Short mmCIF file of C-alpha atoms and ligand atoms in Angstrom, two decimals:
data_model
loop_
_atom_site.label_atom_id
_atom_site.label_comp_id
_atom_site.label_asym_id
_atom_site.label_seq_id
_atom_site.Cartn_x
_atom_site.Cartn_y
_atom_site.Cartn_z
CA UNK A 1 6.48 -6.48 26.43
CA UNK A 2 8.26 -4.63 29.35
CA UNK A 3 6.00 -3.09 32.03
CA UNK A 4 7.71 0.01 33.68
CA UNK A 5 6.49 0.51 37.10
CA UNK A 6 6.58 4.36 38.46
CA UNK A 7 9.66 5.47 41.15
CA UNK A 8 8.75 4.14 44.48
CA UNK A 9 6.32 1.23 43.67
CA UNK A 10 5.50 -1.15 46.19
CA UNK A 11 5.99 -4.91 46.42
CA UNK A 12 2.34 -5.22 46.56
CA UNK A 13 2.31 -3.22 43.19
CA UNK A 14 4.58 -5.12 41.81
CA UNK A 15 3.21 -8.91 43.14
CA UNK A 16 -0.34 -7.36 41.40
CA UNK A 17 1.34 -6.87 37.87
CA UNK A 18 3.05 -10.70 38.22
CA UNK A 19 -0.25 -11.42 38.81
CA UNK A 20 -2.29 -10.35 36.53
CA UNK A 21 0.10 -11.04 33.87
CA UNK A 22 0.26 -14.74 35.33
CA UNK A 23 -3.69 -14.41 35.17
CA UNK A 24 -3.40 -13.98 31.65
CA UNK A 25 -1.53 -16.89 30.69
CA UNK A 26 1.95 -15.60 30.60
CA UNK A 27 5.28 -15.68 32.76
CA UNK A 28 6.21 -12.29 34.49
CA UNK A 29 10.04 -11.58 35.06
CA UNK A 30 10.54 -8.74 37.51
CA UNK A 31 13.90 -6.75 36.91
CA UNK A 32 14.64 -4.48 39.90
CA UNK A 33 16.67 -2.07 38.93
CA UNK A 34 18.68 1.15 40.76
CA UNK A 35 15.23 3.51 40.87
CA UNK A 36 12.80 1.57 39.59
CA UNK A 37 11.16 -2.07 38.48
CA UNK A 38 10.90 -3.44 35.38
CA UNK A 39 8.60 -6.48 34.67
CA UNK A 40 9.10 -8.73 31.63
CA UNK A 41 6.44 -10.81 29.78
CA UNK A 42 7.30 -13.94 28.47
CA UNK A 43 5.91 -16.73 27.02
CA UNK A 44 3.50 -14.69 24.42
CA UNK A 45 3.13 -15.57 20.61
CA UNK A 46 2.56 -12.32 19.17
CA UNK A 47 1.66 -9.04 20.80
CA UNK A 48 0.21 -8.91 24.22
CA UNK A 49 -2.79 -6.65 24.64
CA UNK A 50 -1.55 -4.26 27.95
CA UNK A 51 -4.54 -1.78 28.54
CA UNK A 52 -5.35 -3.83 31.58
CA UNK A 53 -1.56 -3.79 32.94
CA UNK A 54 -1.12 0.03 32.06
CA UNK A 55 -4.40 0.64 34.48
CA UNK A 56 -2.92 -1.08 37.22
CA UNK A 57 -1.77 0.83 40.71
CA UNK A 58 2.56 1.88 40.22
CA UNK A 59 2.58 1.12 36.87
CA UNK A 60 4.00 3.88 34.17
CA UNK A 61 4.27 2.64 31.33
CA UNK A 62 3.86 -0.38 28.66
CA UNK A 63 6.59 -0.90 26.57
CA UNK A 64 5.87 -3.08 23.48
CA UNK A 65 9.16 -4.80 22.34
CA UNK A 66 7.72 -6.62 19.32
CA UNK A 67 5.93 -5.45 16.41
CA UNK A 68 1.80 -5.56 16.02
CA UNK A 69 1.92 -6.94 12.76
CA UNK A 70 3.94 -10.42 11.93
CA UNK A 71 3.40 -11.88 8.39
CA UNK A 72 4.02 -8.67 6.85
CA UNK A 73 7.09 -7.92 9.17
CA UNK A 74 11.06 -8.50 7.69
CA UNK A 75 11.77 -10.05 11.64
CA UNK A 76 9.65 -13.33 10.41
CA UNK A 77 10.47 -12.95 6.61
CA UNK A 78 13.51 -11.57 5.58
CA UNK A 79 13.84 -12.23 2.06
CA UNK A 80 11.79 -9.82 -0.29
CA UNK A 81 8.47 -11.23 -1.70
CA UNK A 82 8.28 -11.18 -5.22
CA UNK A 83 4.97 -11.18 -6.76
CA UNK A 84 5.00 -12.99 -9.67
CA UNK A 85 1.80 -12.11 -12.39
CA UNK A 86 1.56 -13.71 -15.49
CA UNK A 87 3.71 -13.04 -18.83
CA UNK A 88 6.89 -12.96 -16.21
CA UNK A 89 6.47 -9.45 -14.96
CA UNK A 90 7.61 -9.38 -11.10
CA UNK A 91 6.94 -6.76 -8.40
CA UNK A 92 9.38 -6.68 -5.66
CA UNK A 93 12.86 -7.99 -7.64
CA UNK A 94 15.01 -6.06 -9.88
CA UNK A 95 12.80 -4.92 -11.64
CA UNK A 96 10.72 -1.54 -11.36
CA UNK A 97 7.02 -1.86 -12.59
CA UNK A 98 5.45 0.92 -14.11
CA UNK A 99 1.58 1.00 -14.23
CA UNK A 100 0.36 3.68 -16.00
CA UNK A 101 -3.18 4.98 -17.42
CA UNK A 102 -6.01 6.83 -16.86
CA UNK A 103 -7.94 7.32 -13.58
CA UNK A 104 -11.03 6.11 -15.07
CA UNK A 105 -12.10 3.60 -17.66
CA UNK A 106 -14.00 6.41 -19.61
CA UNK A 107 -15.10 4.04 -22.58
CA UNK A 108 -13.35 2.07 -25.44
CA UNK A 109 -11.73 4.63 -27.21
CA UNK A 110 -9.96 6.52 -24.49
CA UNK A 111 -9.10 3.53 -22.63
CA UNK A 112 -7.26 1.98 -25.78
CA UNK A 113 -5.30 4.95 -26.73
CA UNK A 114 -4.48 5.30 -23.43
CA UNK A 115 -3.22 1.42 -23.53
CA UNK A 116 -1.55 1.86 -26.44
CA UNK A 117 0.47 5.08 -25.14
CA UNK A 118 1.42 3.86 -22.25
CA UNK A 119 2.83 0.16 -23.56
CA UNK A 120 4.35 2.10 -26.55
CA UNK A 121 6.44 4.50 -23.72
CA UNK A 122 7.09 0.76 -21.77
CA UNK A 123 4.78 0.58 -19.03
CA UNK A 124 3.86 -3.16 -18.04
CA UNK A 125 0.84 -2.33 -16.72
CA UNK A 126 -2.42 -0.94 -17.21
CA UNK A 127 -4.12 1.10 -14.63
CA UNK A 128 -7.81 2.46 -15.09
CA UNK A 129 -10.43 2.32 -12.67
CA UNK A 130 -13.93 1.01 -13.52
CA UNK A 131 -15.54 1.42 -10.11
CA UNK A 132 -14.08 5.14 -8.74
CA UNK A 133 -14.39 5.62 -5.02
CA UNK A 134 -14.91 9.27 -5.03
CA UNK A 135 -15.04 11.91 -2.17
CA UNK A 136 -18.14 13.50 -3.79
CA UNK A 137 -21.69 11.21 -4.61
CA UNK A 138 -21.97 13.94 -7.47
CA UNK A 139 -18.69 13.25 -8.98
CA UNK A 140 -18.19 10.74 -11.83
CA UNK A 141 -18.46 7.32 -10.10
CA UNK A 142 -17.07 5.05 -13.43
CA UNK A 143 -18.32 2.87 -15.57
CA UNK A 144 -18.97 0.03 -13.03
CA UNK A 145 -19.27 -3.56 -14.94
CA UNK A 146 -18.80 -1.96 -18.30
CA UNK A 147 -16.06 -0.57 -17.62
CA UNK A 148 -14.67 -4.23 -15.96
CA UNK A 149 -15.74 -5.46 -19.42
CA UNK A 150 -13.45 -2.15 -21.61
CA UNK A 151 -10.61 -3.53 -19.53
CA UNK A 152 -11.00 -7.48 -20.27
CA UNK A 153 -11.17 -6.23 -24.16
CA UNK A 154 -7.73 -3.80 -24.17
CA UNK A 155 -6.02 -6.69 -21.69
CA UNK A 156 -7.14 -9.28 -24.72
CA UNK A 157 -5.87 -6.99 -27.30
CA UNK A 158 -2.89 -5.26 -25.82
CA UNK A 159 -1.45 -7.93 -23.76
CA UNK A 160 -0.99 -5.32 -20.95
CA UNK A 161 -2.17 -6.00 -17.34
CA UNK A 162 -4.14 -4.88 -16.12
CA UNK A 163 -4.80 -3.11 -12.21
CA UNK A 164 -8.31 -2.15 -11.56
CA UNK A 165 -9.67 -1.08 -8.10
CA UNK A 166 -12.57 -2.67 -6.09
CA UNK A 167 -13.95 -0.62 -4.29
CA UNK A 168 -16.43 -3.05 -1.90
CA UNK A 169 -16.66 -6.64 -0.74
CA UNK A 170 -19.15 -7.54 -3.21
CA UNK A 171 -17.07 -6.48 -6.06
CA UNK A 172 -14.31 -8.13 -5.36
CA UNK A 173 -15.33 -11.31 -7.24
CA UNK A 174 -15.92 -9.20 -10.81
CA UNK A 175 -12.74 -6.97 -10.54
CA UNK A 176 -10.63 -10.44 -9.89
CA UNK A 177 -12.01 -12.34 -12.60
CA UNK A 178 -10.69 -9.14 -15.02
CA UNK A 179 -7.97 -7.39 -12.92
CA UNK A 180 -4.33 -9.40 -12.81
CA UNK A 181 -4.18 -6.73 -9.56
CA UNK A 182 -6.67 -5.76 -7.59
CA UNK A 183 -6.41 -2.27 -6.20
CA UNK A 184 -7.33 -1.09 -2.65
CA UNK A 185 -7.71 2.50 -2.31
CA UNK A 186 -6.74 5.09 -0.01
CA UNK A 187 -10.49 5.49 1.35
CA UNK A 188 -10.77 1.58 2.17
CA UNK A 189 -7.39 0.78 3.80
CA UNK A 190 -8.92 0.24 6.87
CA UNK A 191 -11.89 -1.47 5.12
CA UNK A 192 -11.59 -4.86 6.72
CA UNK A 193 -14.41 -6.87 5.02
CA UNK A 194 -12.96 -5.99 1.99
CA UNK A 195 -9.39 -6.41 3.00
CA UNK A 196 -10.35 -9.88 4.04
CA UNK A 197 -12.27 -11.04 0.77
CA UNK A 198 -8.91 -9.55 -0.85
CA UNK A 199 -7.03 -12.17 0.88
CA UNK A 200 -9.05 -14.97 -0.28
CA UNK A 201 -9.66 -13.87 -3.70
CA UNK A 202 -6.41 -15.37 -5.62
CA UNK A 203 -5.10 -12.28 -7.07
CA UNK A 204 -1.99 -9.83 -6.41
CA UNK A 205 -3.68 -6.96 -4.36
CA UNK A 206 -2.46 -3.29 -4.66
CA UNK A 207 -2.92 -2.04 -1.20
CA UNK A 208 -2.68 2.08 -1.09
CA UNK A 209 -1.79 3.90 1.99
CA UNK A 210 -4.95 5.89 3.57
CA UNK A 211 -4.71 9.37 3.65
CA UNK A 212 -4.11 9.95 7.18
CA UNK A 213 -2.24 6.52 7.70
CA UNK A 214 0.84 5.60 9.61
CA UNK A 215 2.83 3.00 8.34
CA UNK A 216 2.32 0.69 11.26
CA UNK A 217 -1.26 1.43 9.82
CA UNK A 218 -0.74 0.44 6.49
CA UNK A 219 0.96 -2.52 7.57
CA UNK A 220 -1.32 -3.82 9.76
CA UNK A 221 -4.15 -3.48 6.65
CA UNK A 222 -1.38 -5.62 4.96
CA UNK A 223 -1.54 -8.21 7.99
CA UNK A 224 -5.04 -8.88 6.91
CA UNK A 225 -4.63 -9.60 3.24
CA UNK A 226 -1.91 -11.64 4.55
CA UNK A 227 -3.51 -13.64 6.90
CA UNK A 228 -6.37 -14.95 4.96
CA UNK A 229 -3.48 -16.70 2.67
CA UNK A 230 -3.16 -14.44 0.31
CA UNK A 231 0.89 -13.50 -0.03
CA UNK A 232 0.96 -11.10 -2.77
CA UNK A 233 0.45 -8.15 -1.67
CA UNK A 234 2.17 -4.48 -3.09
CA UNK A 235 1.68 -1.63 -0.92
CA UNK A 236 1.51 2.16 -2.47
CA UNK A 237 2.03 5.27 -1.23
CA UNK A 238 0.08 7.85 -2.22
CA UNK A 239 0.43 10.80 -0.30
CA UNK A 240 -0.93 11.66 3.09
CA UNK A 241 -3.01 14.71 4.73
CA UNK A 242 -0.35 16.94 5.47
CA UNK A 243 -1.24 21.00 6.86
CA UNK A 244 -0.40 22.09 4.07
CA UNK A 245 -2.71 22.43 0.85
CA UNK A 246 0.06 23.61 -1.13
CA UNK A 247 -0.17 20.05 -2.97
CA UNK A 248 -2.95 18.04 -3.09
CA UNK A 249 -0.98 15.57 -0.67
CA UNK A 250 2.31 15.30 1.49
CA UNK A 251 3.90 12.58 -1.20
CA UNK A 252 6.06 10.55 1.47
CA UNK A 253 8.79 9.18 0.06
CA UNK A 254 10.59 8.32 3.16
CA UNK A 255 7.80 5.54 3.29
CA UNK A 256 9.99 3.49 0.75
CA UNK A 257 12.87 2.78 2.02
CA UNK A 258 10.60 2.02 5.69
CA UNK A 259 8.64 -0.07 4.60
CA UNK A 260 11.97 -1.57 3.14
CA UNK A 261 13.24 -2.05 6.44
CA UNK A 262 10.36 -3.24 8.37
CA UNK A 263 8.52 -5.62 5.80
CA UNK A 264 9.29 -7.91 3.11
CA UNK A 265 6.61 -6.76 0.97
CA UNK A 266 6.66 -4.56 -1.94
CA UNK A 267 6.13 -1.36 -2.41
CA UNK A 268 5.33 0.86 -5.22
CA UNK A 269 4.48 5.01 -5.59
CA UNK A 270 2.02 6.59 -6.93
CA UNK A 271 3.47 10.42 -7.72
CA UNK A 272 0.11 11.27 -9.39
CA UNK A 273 -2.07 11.74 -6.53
CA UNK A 274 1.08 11.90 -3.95
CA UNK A 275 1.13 15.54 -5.53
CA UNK A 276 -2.19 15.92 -7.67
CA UNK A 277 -0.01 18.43 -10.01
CA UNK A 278 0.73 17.30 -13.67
CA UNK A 279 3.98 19.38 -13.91
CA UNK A 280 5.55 17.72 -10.33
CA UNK A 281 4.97 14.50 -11.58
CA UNK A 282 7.82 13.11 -13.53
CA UNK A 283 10.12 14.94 -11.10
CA UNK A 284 8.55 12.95 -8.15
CA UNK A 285 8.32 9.56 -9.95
CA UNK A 286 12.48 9.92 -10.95
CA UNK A 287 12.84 10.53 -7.09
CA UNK A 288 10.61 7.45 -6.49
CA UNK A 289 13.26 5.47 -8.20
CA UNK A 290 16.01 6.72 -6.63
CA UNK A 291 14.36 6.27 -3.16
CA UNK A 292 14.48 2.18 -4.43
CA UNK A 293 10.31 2.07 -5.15
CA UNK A 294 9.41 -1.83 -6.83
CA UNK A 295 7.32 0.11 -9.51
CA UNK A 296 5.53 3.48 -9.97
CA UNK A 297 2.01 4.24 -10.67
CA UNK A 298 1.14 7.11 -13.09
CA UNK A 299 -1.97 8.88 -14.04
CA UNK A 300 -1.82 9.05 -18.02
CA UNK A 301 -4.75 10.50 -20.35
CA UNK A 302 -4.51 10.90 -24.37
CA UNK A 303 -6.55 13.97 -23.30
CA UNK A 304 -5.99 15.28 -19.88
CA UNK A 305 -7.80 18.39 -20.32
CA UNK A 306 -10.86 16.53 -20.97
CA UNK A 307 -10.45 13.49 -18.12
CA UNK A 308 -14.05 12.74 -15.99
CA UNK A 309 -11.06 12.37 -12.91
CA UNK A 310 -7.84 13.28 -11.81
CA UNK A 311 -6.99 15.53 -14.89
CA UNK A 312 -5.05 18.10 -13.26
CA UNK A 313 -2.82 15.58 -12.59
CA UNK A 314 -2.78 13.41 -15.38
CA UNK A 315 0.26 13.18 -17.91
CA UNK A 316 -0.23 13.39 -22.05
CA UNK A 317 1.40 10.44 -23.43
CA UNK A 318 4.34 12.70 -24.46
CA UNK A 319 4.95 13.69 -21.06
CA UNK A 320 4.64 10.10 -19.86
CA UNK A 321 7.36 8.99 -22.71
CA UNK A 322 9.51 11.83 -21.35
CA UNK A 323 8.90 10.50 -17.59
CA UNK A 324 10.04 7.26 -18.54
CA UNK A 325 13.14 7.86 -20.79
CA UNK A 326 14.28 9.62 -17.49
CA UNK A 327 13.25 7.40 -14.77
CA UNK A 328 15.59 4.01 -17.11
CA UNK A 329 18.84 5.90 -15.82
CA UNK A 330 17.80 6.10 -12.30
CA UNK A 331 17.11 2.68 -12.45
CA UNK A 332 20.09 1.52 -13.63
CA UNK A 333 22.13 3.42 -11.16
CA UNK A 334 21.09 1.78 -8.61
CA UNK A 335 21.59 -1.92 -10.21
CA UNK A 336 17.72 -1.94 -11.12
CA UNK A 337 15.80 -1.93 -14.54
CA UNK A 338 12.36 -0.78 -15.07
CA UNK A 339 10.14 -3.82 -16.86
CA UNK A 340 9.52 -3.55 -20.26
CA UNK A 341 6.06 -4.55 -21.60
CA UNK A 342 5.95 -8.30 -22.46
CA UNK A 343 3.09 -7.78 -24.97
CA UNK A 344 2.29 -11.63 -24.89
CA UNK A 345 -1.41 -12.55 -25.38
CA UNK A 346 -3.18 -14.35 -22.38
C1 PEP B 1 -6.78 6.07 -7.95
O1 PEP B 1 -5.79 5.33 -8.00
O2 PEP B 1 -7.32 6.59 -8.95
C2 PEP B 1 -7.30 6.47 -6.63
C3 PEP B 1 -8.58 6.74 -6.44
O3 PEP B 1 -6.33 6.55 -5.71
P1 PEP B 1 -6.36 6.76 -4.10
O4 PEP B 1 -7.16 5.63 -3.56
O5 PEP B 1 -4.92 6.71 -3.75
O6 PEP B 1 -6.98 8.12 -3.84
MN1 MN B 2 -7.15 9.05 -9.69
#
């Protein structure tokens, strides 16, 4: 951390900040330069908290050189993680894994056509939530534990995966004993009890970007998965608040190749409720390819027009076979393949 002391700032300002910062445990390194001071920090493991130095007489400003979060950073890590679930489909190599389904487990019939559609079109993985964090207590809040128990049956008899969301600390246990991926959602990224039974709970968790998250944000919700052990972690974006209501979210594709850059970790999109329109979808997901995302994550109903959720944005299985005979292409132009289905039973 640099502290940038204002034009004209005394020695005594300057002996304060080498002493506070000496105070605090760490070395201070003043760098006089034409107009004005500069004072290193050194001798910190990780990032130094600098509210107290930027309150101090002649200081301007606090410069942070290194990055808040560190397991889920590239500068500590640079070779990709690879999540590895079982029947040999991985999430952050070559391959792009598609996890597809409905928004809600809406009960055995729906969610096994829905299985069957999407593995028959090549999706890997099964999406469907059980336990629905929704922004109205009125709305349709899922089946809960019976749904859990739908999703154990179509894993057993599909061989798909299966990616469920929990949407609490207490859950966590139940969706991990069924789930091969445990889903945050946008509304509890910055849920840290839960984040933190995540980590310890054993299983791959999908992390999704909050609404109105930066991506320092979202990795920093990673750092906490991360530090309680758990290394799997995939990371989603899903569309942010932007001003304008034209779509139902600001899908933020620039996020990929970011996250890219600054962390090891993968990272997936979700095109259905980045744009909450059915007919922007398959355009959005073949640009999520091409933008290098480690899988997509589609909304697909055998009857949209009847979904309890998300139906206005949810694909028919036709349109979802469509979406995927056009994303294999993009794939393989840029060296990647998406996953097929491996069908095995577990
Ligand atoms: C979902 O995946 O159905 C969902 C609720 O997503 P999000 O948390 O991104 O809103
Ligand atoms: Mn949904």
């Amino acid at each position: 951390m640099l502290i940038v002391m204002r034009r004209g700032a005394d020695p005594e300002e300057i002996g304060r900040v080498v002493a506070v910062i000496e105070e605090m445990g760490y070395r201070a390194q003043a760098l006089p330069g034409r107009h004005r001071t500069a004072i290193g920090i050194l001798g910190n493991e990780g990032r130094v908290d600098g509210t107290r130095l930027a309150q101090l007489p002649g200081v301007e400003d606090v410069i942070h050189v290194t990055r808040p979060y560190k397991l889920a950073s590239r500068d500590w890590h640079e070779e990709p993680t690879v999540v590895r679930l079982p029947g040999g489909v991985t999430i952050g190599g070559a391959d792009v894994v598609v996890m597809a389904g409905p928004c809600a487990v809406e009960g055995e019939r729906q969610l096994m056509e829905a299985a069957v559609a999407v593995r028959d079109a090549g999706a890997a993985i099964l999406r469907a939530g059980a336990f629905k964090p929704r922004s109205s207590p009125y709305s349709f809040q899922g089946l809960g534990t019976e749904g859990l128990a739908l999703l154990a049956r179509v894993r057993e008899e599909t061989g798909l995966l299966i990616v469920t969301e929990a949407v609490d600390a207490e859950g966590v246990q139940a969706v991990g004993e069924v789930a091969d991926i445990i889903q945050v959602g946008a509304r509890n990224m910055q849920n840290y009890s839960l984040l933190r039974t995540a980590g310890r709970s054993g299983r791959p968790v999908l992390l999704k970007r909050g609404m109105s998250a930066t991506i320092e944000e979202l990795l920093l919700a990673a750092e906490y998965i991360l530090a309680e052990g758990n290394p799997d972690v995939i990371l989603c974006e899903r569309g942010v608040r932007g001003f304008d209501n034209a779509t139902r979210n600001l899908f933020d594709l620039g996020a990929v190749p970011l996250v890219h850059a600054l962390s090891h970790l993968p990272i997936i999109a979700d095109p259905s409720h980045g744009t909450g329109r059915r007919d922007m979808v398959a355009a959005m997901a073949r640009a999520a390819v091409a933008a290098g995302a480690d899988g997509l994550l589609v909304e697909v109903h055998p009857d949209p027009a009847r979904a309890r959720s998300d139906g206005g944005q949810s694909l028919d299985p036709e349109q979802f076979r469509q979406l995927m005979r056009e994303a294999r292409p993009i794939a393989d132009a840029i060296g990647r393949r998406i996953a097929e289905p491996t069908g095995v039973r577990l």
